[in-house]
PDB file of C-alpha atoms in Angstrom:
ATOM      1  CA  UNK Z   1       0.000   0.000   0.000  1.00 55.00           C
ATOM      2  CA  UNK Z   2       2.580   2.321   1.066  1.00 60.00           C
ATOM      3  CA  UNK Z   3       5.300   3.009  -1.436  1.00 70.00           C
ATOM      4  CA  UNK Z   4       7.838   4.529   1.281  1.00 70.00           C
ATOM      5  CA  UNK Z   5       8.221   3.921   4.917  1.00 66.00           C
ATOM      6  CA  UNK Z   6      10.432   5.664   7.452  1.00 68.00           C
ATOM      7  CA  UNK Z   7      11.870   3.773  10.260  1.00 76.00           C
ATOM      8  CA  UNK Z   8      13.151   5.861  13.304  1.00 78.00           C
ATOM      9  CA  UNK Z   9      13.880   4.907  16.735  1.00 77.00           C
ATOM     10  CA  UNK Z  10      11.820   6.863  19.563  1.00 73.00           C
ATOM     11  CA  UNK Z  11      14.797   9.205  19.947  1.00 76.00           C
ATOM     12  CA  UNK Z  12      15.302  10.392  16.544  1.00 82.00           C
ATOM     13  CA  UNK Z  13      11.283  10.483  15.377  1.00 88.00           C
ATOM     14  CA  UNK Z  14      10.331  14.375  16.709  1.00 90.00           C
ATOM     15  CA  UNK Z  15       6.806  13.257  16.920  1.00 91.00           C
ATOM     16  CA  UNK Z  16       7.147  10.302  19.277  1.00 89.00           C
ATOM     17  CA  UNK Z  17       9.628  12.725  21.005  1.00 91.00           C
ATOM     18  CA  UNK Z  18       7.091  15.662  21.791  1.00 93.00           C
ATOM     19  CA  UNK Z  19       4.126  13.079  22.391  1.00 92.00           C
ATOM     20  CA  UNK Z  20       5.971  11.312  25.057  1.00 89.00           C
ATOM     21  CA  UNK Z  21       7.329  14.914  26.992  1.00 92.00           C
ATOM     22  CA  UNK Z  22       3.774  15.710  26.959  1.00 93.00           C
ATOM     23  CA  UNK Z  23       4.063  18.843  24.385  1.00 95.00           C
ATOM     24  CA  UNK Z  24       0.688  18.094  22.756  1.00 93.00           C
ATOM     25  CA  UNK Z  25      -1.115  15.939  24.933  1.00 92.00           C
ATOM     26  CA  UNK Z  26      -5.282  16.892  25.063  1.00 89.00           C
ATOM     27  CA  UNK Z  27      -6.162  18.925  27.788  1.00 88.00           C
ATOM     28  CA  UNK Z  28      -7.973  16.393  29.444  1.00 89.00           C
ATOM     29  CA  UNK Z  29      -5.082  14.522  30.325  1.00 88.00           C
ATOM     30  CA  UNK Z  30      -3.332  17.036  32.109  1.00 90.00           C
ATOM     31  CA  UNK Z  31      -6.206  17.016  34.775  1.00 90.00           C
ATOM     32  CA  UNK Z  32      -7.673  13.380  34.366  1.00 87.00           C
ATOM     33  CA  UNK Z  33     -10.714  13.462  36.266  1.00 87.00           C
ATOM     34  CA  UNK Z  34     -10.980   9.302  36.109  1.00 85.00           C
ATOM     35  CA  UNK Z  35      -7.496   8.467  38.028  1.00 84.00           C
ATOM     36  CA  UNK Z  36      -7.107   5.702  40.627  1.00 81.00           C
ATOM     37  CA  UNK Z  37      -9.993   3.535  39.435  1.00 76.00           C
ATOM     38  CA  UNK Z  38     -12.570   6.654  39.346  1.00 82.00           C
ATOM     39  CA  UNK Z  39     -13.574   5.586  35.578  1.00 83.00           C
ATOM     40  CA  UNK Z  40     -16.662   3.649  36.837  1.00 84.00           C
ATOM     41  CA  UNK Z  41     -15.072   1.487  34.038  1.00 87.00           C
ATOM     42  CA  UNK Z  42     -15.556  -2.473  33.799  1.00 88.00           C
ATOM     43  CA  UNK Z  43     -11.690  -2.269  32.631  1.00 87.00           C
ATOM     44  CA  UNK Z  44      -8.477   0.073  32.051  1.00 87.00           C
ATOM     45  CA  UNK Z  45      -6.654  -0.427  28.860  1.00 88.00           C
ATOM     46  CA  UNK Z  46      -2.998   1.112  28.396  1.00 86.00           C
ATOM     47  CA  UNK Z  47       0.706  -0.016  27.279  1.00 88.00           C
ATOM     48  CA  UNK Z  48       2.621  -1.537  30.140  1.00 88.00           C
ATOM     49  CA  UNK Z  49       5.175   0.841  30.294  1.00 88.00           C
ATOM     50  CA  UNK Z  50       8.385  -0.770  31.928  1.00 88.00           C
ATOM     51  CA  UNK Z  51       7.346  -4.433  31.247  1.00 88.00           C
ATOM     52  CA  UNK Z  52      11.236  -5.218  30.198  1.00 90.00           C
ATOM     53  CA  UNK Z  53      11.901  -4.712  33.685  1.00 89.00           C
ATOM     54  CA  UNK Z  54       8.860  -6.436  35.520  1.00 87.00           C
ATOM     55  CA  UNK Z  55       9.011  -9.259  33.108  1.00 86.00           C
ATOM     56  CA  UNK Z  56      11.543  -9.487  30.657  1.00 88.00           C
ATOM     57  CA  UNK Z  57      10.754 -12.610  29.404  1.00 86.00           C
ATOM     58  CA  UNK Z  58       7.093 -11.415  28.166  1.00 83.00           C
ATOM     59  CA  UNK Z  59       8.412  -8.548  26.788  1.00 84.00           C
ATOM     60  CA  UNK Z  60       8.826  -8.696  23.026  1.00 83.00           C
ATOM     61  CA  UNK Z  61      10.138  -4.988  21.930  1.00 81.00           C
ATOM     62  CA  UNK Z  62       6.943  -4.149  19.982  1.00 81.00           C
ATOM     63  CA  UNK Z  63       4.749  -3.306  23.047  1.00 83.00           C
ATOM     64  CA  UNK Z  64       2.623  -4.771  25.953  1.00 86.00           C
ATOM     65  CA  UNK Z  65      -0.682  -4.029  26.738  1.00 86.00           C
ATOM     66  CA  UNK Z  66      -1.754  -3.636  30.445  1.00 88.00           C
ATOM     67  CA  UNK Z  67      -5.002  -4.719  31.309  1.00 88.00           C
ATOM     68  CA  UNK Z  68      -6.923  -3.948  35.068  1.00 87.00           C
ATOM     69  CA  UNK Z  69      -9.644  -5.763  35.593  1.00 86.00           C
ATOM     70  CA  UNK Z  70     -11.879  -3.413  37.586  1.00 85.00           C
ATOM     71  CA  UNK Z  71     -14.985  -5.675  38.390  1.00 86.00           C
ATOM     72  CA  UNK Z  72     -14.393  -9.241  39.754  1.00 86.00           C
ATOM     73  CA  UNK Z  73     -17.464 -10.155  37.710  1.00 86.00           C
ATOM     74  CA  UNK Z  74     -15.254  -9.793  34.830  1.00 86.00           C
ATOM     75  CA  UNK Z  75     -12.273 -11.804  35.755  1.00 84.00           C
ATOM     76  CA  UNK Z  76     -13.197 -15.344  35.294  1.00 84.00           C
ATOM     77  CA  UNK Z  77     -14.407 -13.568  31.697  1.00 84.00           C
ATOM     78  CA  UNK Z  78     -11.299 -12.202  30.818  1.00 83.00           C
ATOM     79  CA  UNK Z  79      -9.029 -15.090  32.009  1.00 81.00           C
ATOM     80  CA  UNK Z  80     -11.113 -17.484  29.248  1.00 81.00           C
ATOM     81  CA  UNK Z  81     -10.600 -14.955  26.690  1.00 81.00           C
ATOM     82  CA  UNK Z  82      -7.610 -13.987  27.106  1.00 78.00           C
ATOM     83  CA  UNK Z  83      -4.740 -17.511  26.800  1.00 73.00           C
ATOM     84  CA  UNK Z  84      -1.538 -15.594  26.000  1.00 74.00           C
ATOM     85  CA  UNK Z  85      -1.719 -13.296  29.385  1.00 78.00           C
ATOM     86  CA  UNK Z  86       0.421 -12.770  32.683  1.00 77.00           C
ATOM     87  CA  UNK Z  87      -0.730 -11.961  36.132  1.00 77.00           C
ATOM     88  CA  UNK Z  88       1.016  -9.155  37.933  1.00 78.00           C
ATOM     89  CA  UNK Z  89       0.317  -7.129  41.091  1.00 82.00           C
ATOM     90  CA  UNK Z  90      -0.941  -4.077  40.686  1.00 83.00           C
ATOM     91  CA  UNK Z  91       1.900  -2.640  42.588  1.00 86.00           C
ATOM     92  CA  UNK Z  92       4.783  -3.789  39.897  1.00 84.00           C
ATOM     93  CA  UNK Z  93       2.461  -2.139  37.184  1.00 84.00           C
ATOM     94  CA  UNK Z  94       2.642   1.346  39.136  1.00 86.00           C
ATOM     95  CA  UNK Z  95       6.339   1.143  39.219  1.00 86.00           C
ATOM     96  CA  UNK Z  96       6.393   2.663  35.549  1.00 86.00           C
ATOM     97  CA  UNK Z  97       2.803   3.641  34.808  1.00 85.00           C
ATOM     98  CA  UNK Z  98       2.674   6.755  37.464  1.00 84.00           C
ATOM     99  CA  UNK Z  99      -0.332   7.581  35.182  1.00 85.00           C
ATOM    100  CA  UNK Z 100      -3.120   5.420  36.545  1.00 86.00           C
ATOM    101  CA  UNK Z 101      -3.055   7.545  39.742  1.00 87.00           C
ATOM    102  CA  UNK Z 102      -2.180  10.884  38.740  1.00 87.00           C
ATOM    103  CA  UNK Z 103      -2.157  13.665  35.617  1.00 90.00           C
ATOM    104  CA  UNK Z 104       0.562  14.464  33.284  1.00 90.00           C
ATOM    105  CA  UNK Z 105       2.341  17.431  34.009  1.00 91.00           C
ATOM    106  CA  UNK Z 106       2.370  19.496  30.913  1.00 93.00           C
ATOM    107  CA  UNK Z 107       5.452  20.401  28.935  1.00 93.00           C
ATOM    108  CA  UNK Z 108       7.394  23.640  30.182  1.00 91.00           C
ATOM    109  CA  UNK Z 109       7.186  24.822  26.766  1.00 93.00           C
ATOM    110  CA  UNK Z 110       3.567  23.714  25.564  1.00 93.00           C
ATOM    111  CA  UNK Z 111       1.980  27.398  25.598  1.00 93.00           C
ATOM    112  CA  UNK Z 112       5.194  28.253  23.320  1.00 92.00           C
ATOM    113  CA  UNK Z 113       4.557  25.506  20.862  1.00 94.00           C
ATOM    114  CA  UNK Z 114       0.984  25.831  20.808  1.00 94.00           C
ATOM    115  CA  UNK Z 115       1.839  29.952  19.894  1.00 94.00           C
ATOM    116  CA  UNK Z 116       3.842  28.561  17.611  1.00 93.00           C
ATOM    117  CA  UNK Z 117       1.756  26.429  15.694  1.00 93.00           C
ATOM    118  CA  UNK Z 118      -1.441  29.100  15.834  1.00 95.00           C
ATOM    119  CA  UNK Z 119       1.209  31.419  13.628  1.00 95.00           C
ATOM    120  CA  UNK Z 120       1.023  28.676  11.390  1.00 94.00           C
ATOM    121  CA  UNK Z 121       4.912  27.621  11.776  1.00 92.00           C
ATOM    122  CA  UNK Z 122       5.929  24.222  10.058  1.00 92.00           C
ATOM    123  CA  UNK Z 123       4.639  21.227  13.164  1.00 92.00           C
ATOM    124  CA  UNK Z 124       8.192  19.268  13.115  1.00 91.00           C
ATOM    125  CA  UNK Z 125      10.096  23.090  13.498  1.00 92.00           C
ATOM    126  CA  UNK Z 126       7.381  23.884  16.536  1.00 92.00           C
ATOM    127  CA  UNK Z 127       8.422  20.297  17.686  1.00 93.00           C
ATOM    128  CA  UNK Z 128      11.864  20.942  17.387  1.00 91.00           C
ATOM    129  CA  UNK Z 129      11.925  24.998  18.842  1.00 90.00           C
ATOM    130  CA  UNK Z 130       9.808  23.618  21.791  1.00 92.00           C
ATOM    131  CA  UNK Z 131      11.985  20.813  23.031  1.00 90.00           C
ATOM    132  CA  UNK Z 132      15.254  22.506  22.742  1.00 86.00           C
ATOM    133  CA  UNK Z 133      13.820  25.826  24.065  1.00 76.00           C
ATOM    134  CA  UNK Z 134      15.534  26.390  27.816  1.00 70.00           C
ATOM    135  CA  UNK Z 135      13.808  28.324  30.267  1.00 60.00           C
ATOM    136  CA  UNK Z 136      15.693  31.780  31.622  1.00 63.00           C
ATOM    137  CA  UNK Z 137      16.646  29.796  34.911  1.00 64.00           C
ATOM    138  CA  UNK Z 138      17.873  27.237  33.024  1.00 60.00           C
ATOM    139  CA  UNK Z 139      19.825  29.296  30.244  1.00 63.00           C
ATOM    140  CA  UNK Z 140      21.677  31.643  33.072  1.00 67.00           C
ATOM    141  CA  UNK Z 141      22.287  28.572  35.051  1.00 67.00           C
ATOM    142  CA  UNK Z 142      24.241  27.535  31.993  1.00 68.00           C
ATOM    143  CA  UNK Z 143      25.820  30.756  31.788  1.00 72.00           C
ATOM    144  CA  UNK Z 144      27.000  30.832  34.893  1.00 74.00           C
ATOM    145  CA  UNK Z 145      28.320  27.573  34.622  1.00 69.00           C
ATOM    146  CA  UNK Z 146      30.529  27.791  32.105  1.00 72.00           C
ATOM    147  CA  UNK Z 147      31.960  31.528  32.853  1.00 78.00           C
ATOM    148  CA  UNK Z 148      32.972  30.217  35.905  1.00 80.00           C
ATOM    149  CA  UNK Z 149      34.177  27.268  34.242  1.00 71.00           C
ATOM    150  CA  UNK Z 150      36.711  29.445  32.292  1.00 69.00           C
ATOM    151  CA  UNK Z 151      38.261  30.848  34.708  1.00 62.00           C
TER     152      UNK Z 151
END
């Protein structure tokens, strides 16, 4: 179907890059009202984030979903449908999925890149001006550093 493909790693694709510092999340997800279980929700869906670490073995580089099972109702359910599954605590899943109990914190440059993009600049130079942007703390910290560096 596709004539052309690009293949990047996370670290050199600027999308994947902005997505995961939380440049252009939606709003909602900055202030997630359904954290810690408050969905209502029969089940949470998500990538296990950190699965290489909690179980290596299962982890197979292309990604792992994490499934909670909410209701005990739907257990027994879930555990017929679902063969090629592992059980984990709840506790090991936390370990790199700090998202199930609390918000994102936006990027320190969002409100930059969303000015940005409103002017109508090109999305992968917003991308790119946004993530290497320092803040003035930051930027005199670095001054400092190496002036005193010199001498």
């Amino acid at each position: 179907f596709y004539e052309n493909k690009i293949i990047e790693s996370l670290d050199e694709n600027i999308f994947m890059r902005g997505f995961l510092t939380n440049l252009y999340l939606r709003p909602s997800c900055y202030s997630c009202q359904f954290k810690s279980g408050k969905s209502g929700s029969d089940i949470t869906l998500g990538d296990f984030w950190g699965i290489d670490k909690i179980l290596p073995t299962f982890d197979d580089d292309k990604g792992v979903s994490l499934v909670l099972i909410n209701r005990e109702e739907i257990k027994s359910w879930f555990e017929e449908l679902c063969q090629d599954r592992k059980l984990e605590k709840y506790e090991n899943a936390l370990q790199e999925n700090s998202s199930l109990l609390a918000s994102v914190t936006p990027h320190r440059n969002m409100k930059y890149f969303y000015s940005k993009m409103y002017k109508g600049e090109c999305l992968q130079k917003c991308i790119s001006m946004s993530l290497e942007k320092k803040n003035i703390k930051y930027r005199l910290a670095s001054i400092l550093y190496h002036l005193c560096k010199k001498n």
